[in-house]
Amino acid sequence: KEQKGRLPRKAQEVKKNTKTNKQTKSSSTMSTNRKEKDDNSPLLKSEIQFGASTQMGSAFVDRPPDGLTRLSISGYAVGHVLNDLCAACWFNYLLYFLTEIIQIGNTAAGFVMLSGQIADGIATPLVGIASDKVNTPIGQRKPFYLFGYVLVVISFFFVFHQKFISSTNDLYITIYYAVGASLFNVGWASCQISHMSLVPSLSASSKRRDVLINLRTAFTYFSNVLVLLLALMFFKFVSDPVMQFAYLEYSVLGIGSLCAFWFFFNINEVRLSKFVRRYQSILSDASRSASAQYEAESSDIPMTYNDGEEEEFFEEKKNWRAWLKEGNFYRFASIYMFTRLAINVSMSLMAFYLGSTLGLQKMNLDGKSIQPPIQIALIPLIQYVISVITSFATKNYVNRIGRRAAISIGFVFSAAGLTTMIFLDHETADIMYAVAFALGVGFCFMLNSSMSIISDYVGDKGSSGAFVYGFFSLCDKFANGITLFFIMQSSFMSFDSLKDACDHTKMFLRITTSIIPLAAATGAYIMAFVSVLPKKQKH
């Protein structure tokens, strides 16, 4: 980064002039003195030392300040796919699966969802604090990733499957699913936090970190698309509703496990984090010593800041108490929490909205069993396909316009889609395809921007960054769990089947599926404008 003026660029110009002087063998005393002075400058010494030690050449300011390779980048990109696949099933179909397929009751289903979210919320900061303090031969984050992977695979299998207990007691069945949901969310949180907090340790460049985040986000949307494609296929060609979800579960665990193995064996956390720490240490020392020398000789050097940024690049590492004392810590947590609340509530209630409010729920030919409508897979599928396309197509555009403008664009599209849902009914159900397009664009802009804000806020303080991600995720999980619990235990949700839901239930679902996500998106938009967003850090 250009620290206190264009020092690295000035150093490169001096070095270029020095080489020219050597070739022309100038006898000028002034040129000789200047060459000797610049050859002895701390900046060039550190530059040459860094280039020799990392075999990257002397002009390290033009090179990526990390040891990432294509394999390691691809490994990080797919490292969260298992979590994303499971989360797509969880938020799109868990409540529907429990109430319509297993038929455990709406209140019990809401309690299962709440217990899982509470377990996730509690586990998330604990995993963050522990991973900040623990150091193992394979790194700080990867042990927690491995632990989370094992727990997710085992617990998800027992939750998203037909009942493994023969009891007809509703209390026992509820406890069974609540414990399974809690264990699953503990493992999910462990994978999530270890993967998210790994970013600052992989690269010292915010641009390179943004590449990793964008790839992770793109695979998040790809995972949702894949789950919805599989669901669409199974809902269409498998007649037994229980086996539809069983096949979906097998596919998710198989594909997710392959991606988890690819991440684990292609990310060498110890080597990559050492590279970043060495780069930061050398650049910090060089910047401080060179700043002092050049300030004394600054008569011919324009002292300007980059893009008006006066924020110091090298900051002291923080512990969790220092984070909690910052006002922006809570403002950025609110942006992330509201964004996730809008997305997750919309996902969780979409199947109920389509089946009941829009009247798309169907019965099998026997007139007794439920046949899930293909729209509960098709509508979200369109939404996520649009999100993937938007994420790739607007990556450079978002960097140019800034994160406030990106959140504003996302809010406009999201608000347009959610507001339209208030007025739809069975006759106008086809408009949902246009609504899916608007939500796909809007949620993509908002989620990418909120994740970028968190990454830049943590910055180069990767050793304590897991606590930040953990706390933000805690707010997200608690908000989602409590909101969905109160929705599901409402008296308006008392029905045996979505096909037989009364007009009051349809109106209640119309309001909760649209108004609550709209209010959450509005909250994220407002908080983004009242907060001082972190500066982009350029290497």
CSV table of C-alpha atoms in Angstrom, one decimal, residues 89-335:
chain,number,residue,atom,x,y,z
A,89,CYS,CA,-32.2,-28.0,2.4
A,90,TRP,CA,-32.5,-26.7,5.9
A,91,PHE,CA,-34.1,-23.3,5.2
A,92,ASN,CA,-36.0,-24.2,2.1
A,93,TYR,CA,-37.5,-27.5,3.3
A,94,LEU,CA,-37.0,-28.3,7.0
A,95,LEU,CA,-40.2,-26.7,8.2
A,96,TYR,CA,-42.2,-28.1,5.3
A,97,PHE,CA,-40.7,-31.5,5.7
A,98,LEU,CA,-41.5,-31.7,9.4
A,99,THR,CA,-45.1,-30.3,9.1
A,100,GLU,CA,-46.2,-31.8,5.8
A,101,ILE,CA,-44.2,-35.1,5.5
A,102,ILE,CA,-43.4,-36.1,9.1
A,103,GLN,CA,-46.4,-34.2,10.4
A,104,ILE,CA,-45.1,-33.4,13.9
A,105,GLY,CA,-47.1,-30.2,14.2
A,106,ASN,CA,-46.3,-26.5,13.5
A,107,THR,CA,-45.4,-25.6,17.1
A,108,ALA,CA,-43.1,-28.6,17.4
A,109,ALA,CA,-41.5,-27.8,14.0
A,110,GLY,CA,-40.9,-24.2,15.2
A,111,PHE,CA,-39.3,-25.5,18.4
A,112,VAL,CA,-37.0,-27.7,16.4
A,113,MET,CA,-35.9,-24.8,14.2
A,114,LEU,CA,-35.4,-22.6,17.3
A,115,SER,CA,-33.4,-25.1,19.2
A,116,GLY,CA,-31.1,-25.5,16.2
A,117,GLN,CA,-30.6,-21.8,15.8
A,118,ILE,CA,-30.0,-21.3,19.5
A,119,ALA,CA,-27.4,-24.1,19.5
A,120,ASP,CA,-25.8,-22.5,16.4
A,121,GLY,CA,-25.8,-19.0,18.0
A,122,ILE,CA,-24.2,-20.2,21.2
A,123,ALA,CA,-21.6,-22.4,19.5
A,124,THR,CA,-20.6,-19.8,16.9
A,125,PRO,CA,-18.8,-17.3,19.2
A,126,LEU,CA,-17.3,-20.1,21.3
A,127,VAL,CA,-15.8,-21.7,18.2
A,128,GLY,CA,-14.5,-18.3,17.2
A,129,ILE,CA,-12.8,-17.6,20.5
A,130,ALA,CA,-11.4,-21.1,20.7
A,131,SER,CA,-10.0,-21.0,17.2
A,132,ASP,CA,-8.4,-17.7,17.9
A,133,LYS,CA,-6.5,-19.2,20.8
A,134,VAL,CA,-5.8,-22.7,19.6
A,135,ASN,CA,-2.8,-23.5,17.4
A,136,THR,CA,-2.2,-27.0,16.0
A,137,PRO,CA,0.2,-28.5,13.5
A,138,ILE,CA,-2.5,-28.1,10.8
A,139,GLY,CA,-3.4,-24.6,11.8
A,140,GLN,CA,-5.9,-22.6,13.9
A,141,ARG,CA,-9.0,-23.1,11.8
A,142,LYS,CA,-8.8,-26.5,10.1
A,143,PRO,CA,-9.2,-28.6,13.2
A,144,PHE,CA,-12.6,-27.0,13.9
A,145,TYR,CA,-13.5,-27.4,10.2
A,146,LEU,CA,-12.8,-31.2,10.5
A,147,PHE,CA,-14.8,-31.4,13.7
A,148,GLY,CA,-17.7,-29.6,12.2
A,149,TYR,CA,-17.7,-31.7,9.0
A,150,VAL,CA,-18.0,-35.0,11.0
A,151,LEU,CA,-20.9,-33.6,13.1
A,152,VAL,CA,-22.7,-32.1,10.1
A,153,VAL,CA,-22.7,-35.4,8.1
A,154,ILE,CA,-23.9,-37.6,11.0
A,155,SER,CA,-26.6,-35.3,12.4
A,156,PHE,CA,-28.0,-34.2,9.0
A,157,PHE,CA,-28.5,-37.8,8.0
A,158,PHE,CA,-30.6,-38.4,11.1
A,159,VAL,CA,-32.6,-35.2,10.8
A,160,PHE,CA,-33.5,-35.2,7.1
A,161,HIS,CA,-34.6,-38.8,7.0
A,162,GLN,CA,-37.7,-40.8,7.9
A,163,LYS,CA,-38.1,-41.3,11.7
A,164,PHE,CA,-35.6,-43.7,13.3
A,165,ILE,CA,-37.8,-44.0,16.4
A,166,SER,CA,-41.0,-46.0,16.5
A,167,SER,CA,-42.6,-44.0,19.3
A,168,THR,CA,-45.9,-42.2,18.5
A,169,ASN,CA,-45.4,-39.9,21.4
A,170,ASP,CA,-45.1,-36.3,20.0
A,171,LEU,CA,-42.8,-35.2,22.8
A,172,TYR,CA,-40.2,-37.9,22.1
A,173,ILE,CA,-40.4,-37.2,18.4
A,174,THR,CA,-39.9,-33.5,19.0
A,175,ILE,CA,-36.9,-34.1,21.3
A,176,TYR,CA,-35.4,-36.4,18.8
A,177,TYR,CA,-35.5,-33.8,16.0
A,178,ALA,CA,-34.5,-31.0,18.4
A,179,VAL,CA,-31.4,-32.8,19.5
A,180,GLY,CA,-30.5,-33.7,16.0
A,181,ALA,CA,-31.0,-30.1,14.8
A,182,SER,CA,-28.9,-28.8,17.7
A,183,LEU,CA,-26.0,-31.1,16.9
A,184,PHE,CA,-26.2,-30.3,13.2
A,185,ASN,CA,-26.1,-26.5,13.9
A,186,VAL,CA,-23.1,-26.9,16.2
A,187,GLY,CA,-21.2,-28.7,13.5
A,188,TRP,CA,-22.4,-26.2,10.9
A,189,ALA,CA,-21.2,-23.3,13.0
A,190,SER,CA,-17.8,-24.9,13.4
A,191,CYS,CA,-17.4,-25.3,9.7
A,192,GLN,CA,-18.8,-21.8,8.9
A,193,ILE,CA,-16.6,-19.8,11.4
A,194,SER,CA,-13.4,-21.7,10.6
A,195,HIS,CA,-13.9,-21.2,6.9
A,196,MET,CA,-14.9,-17.5,7.1
A,197,SER,CA,-12.2,-16.5,9.5
A,198,LEU,CA,-9.6,-18.2,7.4
A,199,VAL,CA,-9.7,-15.4,4.7
A,200,PRO,CA,-7.5,-12.8,6.5
A,201,SER,CA,-4.9,-15.5,7.0
A,202,LEU,CA,-4.7,-16.4,3.3
A,203,SER,CA,-3.9,-13.0,1.8
A,204,ALA,CA,-2.8,-9.5,2.9
A,205,SER,CA,-4.5,-8.0,-0.1
A,206,SER,CA,-8.2,-6.9,0.3
A,207,LYS,CA,-8.6,-7.4,-3.5
A,208,ARG,CA,-7.4,-11.0,-3.2
A,209,ARG,CA,-9.6,-11.5,-0.1
A,210,ASP,CA,-12.6,-10.1,-2.1
A,211,VAL,CA,-11.9,-12.7,-4.8
A,212,LEU,CA,-12.0,-15.5,-2.2
A,213,ILE,CA,-15.3,-14.0,-0.8
A,214,ASN,CA,-16.9,-13.6,-4.2
A,215,LEU,CA,-16.0,-17.2,-5.1
A,216,ARG,CA,-17.3,-18.5,-1.8
A,217,THR,CA,-20.6,-16.5,-2.4
A,218,ALA,CA,-20.8,-17.8,-6.0
A,219,PHE,CA,-20.6,-21.4,-4.8
A,220,THR,CA,-23.1,-20.6,-2.1
A,221,TYR,CA,-25.6,-19.7,-4.8
A,222,PHE,CA,-24.4,-22.6,-6.9
A,223,SER,CA,-25.1,-24.9,-4.0
A,224,ASN,CA,-28.6,-23.6,-3.6
A,225,VAL,CA,-29.2,-24.0,-7.4
A,226,LEU,CA,-27.9,-27.6,-7.2
A,227,VAL,CA,-30.2,-28.5,-4.3
A,228,LEU,CA,-33.2,-27.0,-6.0
A,229,LEU,CA,-32.4,-28.8,-9.3
A,230,LEU,CA,-32.1,-32.1,-7.4
A,231,ALA,CA,-35.4,-31.3,-5.5
A,232,LEU,CA,-37.1,-30.5,-8.7
A,233,MET,CA,-36.0,-33.8,-10.2
A,234,PHE,CA,-36.9,-35.9,-7.2
A,235,PHE,CA,-40.3,-34.2,-6.8
A,236,LYS,CA,-41.1,-34.8,-10.4
A,237,PHE,CA,-39.9,-38.4,-10.8
A,238,VAL,CA,-40.2,-40.0,-7.3
A,239,SER,CA,-43.7,-40.6,-6.1
A,240,ASP,CA,-43.0,-41.3,-2.4
A,241,PRO,CA,-42.6,-38.0,-0.5
A,242,VAL,CA,-40.4,-39.6,2.2
A,243,MET,CA,-38.0,-41.0,-0.4
A,244,GLN,CA,-38.0,-37.7,-2.3
A,245,PHE,CA,-36.3,-36.1,0.7
A,246,ALA,CA,-34.1,-39.2,1.4
A,247,TYR,CA,-32.6,-39.1,-2.1
A,248,LEU,CA,-32.1,-35.4,-1.7
A,249,GLU,CA,-30.2,-36.0,1.5
A,250,TYR,CA,-27.9,-38.6,0.1
A,251,SER,CA,-27.0,-36.4,-2.9
A,252,VAL,CA,-26.2,-33.4,-0.6
A,253,LEU,CA,-24.0,-35.4,1.7
A,254,GLY,CA,-22.1,-37.1,-1.1
A,255,ILE,CA,-21.4,-33.9,-3.1
A,256,GLY,CA,-20.6,-31.9,0.0
A,257,SER,CA,-18.2,-34.5,1.3
A,258,LEU,CA,-16.2,-34.4,-1.9
A,259,CYS,CA,-15.9,-30.6,-1.8
A,260,ALA,CA,-14.9,-30.8,1.9
A,261,PHE,CA,-12.1,-33.2,1.1
A,262,TRP,CA,-10.9,-31.0,-1.7
A,263,PHE,CA,-10.7,-28.0,0.6
A,264,PHE,CA,-9.0,-29.9,3.4
A,265,PHE,CA,-6.2,-31.2,1.2
A,266,ASN,CA,-5.6,-28.1,-0.9
A,267,ILE,CA,-5.5,-25.4,1.8
A,268,ASN,CA,-2.2,-25.5,3.7
A,269,GLU,CA,-3.2,-23.0,6.4
A,270,VAL,CA,0.2,-23.0,8.2
A,271,ARG,CA,2.2,-22.2,5.1
A,272,LEU,CA,-0.2,-19.6,3.8
A,273,SER,CA,-0.6,-17.8,7.1
A,274,LYS,CA,3.2,-17.6,7.6
A,275,PHE,CA,3.5,-16.0,4.2
A,276,VAL,CA,1.0,-13.3,5.0
A,277,ARG,CA,2.5,-12.6,8.4
A,278,ARG,CA,6.0,-12.3,6.9
A,279,TYR,CA,4.7,-9.9,4.2
A,280,GLN,CA,2.9,-7.7,6.7
A,281,SER,CA,5.9,-7.6,9.1
A,282,ILE,CA,8.4,-6.7,6.4
A,283,LEU,CA,6.1,-4.2,4.7
A,284,SER,CA,5.3,-2.6,8.1
A,285,ASP,CA,9.0,-2.2,9.1
A,286,ALA,CA,9.9,-0.9,5.7
A,287,SER,CA,7.1,1.5,5.7
A,288,ARG,CA,7.9,3.0,9.1
A,289,SER,CA,11.6,3.4,8.5
A,290,ALA,CA,11.2,4.7,5.0
A,291,SER,CA,8.5,7.2,6.1
A,292,ALA,CA,10.9,8.7,8.6
A,293,GLN,CA,13.7,9.0,6.1
A,294,TYR,CA,11.6,10.4,3.3
A,295,GLU,CA,9.9,12.9,5.6
A,296,ALA,CA,13.3,14.3,6.3
A,297,GLU,CA,14.0,14.6,2.5
A,298,SER,CA,10.5,15.4,1.3
A,299,SER,CA,11.1,18.7,-0.3
A,300,ASP,CA,10.9,17.1,-3.8
A,301,ILE,CA,8.3,14.4,-3.0
A,302,PRO,CA,4.5,15.2,-3.1
A,303,MET,CA,3.0,14.0,0.1
A,304,THR,CA,-0.5,12.9,-0.8
A,305,TYR,CA,-2.8,10.1,0.4
A,306,ASN,CA,-4.4,7.4,-1.6
A,307,ASP,CA,-8.1,8.2,-2.4
A,308,GLY,CA,-8.3,10.4,0.7
A,309,GLU,CA,-7.8,7.4,2.9
A,310,GLU,CA,-6.1,8.4,6.2
A,311,GLU,CA,-6.7,5.0,7.9
A,312,GLU,CA,-3.5,3.3,9.0
A,313,PHE,CA,-2.9,0.0,7.3
A,314,PHE,CA,-1.0,-1.6,10.1
A,315,GLU,CA,-3.2,-1.8,13.2
A,316,GLU,CA,-2.6,-3.5,16.5
A,317,LYS,CA,-4.2,-6.9,16.9
A,318,LYS,CA,-7.4,-6.9,19.0
A,319,ASN,CA,-8.8,-9.2,21.5
A,320,TRP,CA,-12.5,-9.8,21.9
A,321,ARG,CA,-12.9,-7.1,24.6
A,322,ALA,CA,-11.5,-4.5,22.3
A,323,TRP,CA,-13.9,-5.5,19.6
A,324,LEU,CA,-16.9,-5.1,21.9
A,325,LYS,CA,-15.9,-1.5,22.7
A,326,GLU,CA,-16.3,-0.4,19.1
A,327,GLY,CA,-19.6,1.1,18.0
A,328,ASN,CA,-19.0,0.0,14.4
A,329,PHE,CA,-18.8,-3.6,15.6
A,330,TYR,CA,-22.5,-3.5,16.5
A,331,ARG,CA,-23.5,-1.5,13.4
A,332,PHE,CA,-21.8,-3.9,11.0
A,333,ALA,CA,-23.3,-6.8,13.0
A,334,SER,CA,-26.8,-5.3,12.4
A,335,ILE,CA,-26.1,-5.0,8.6
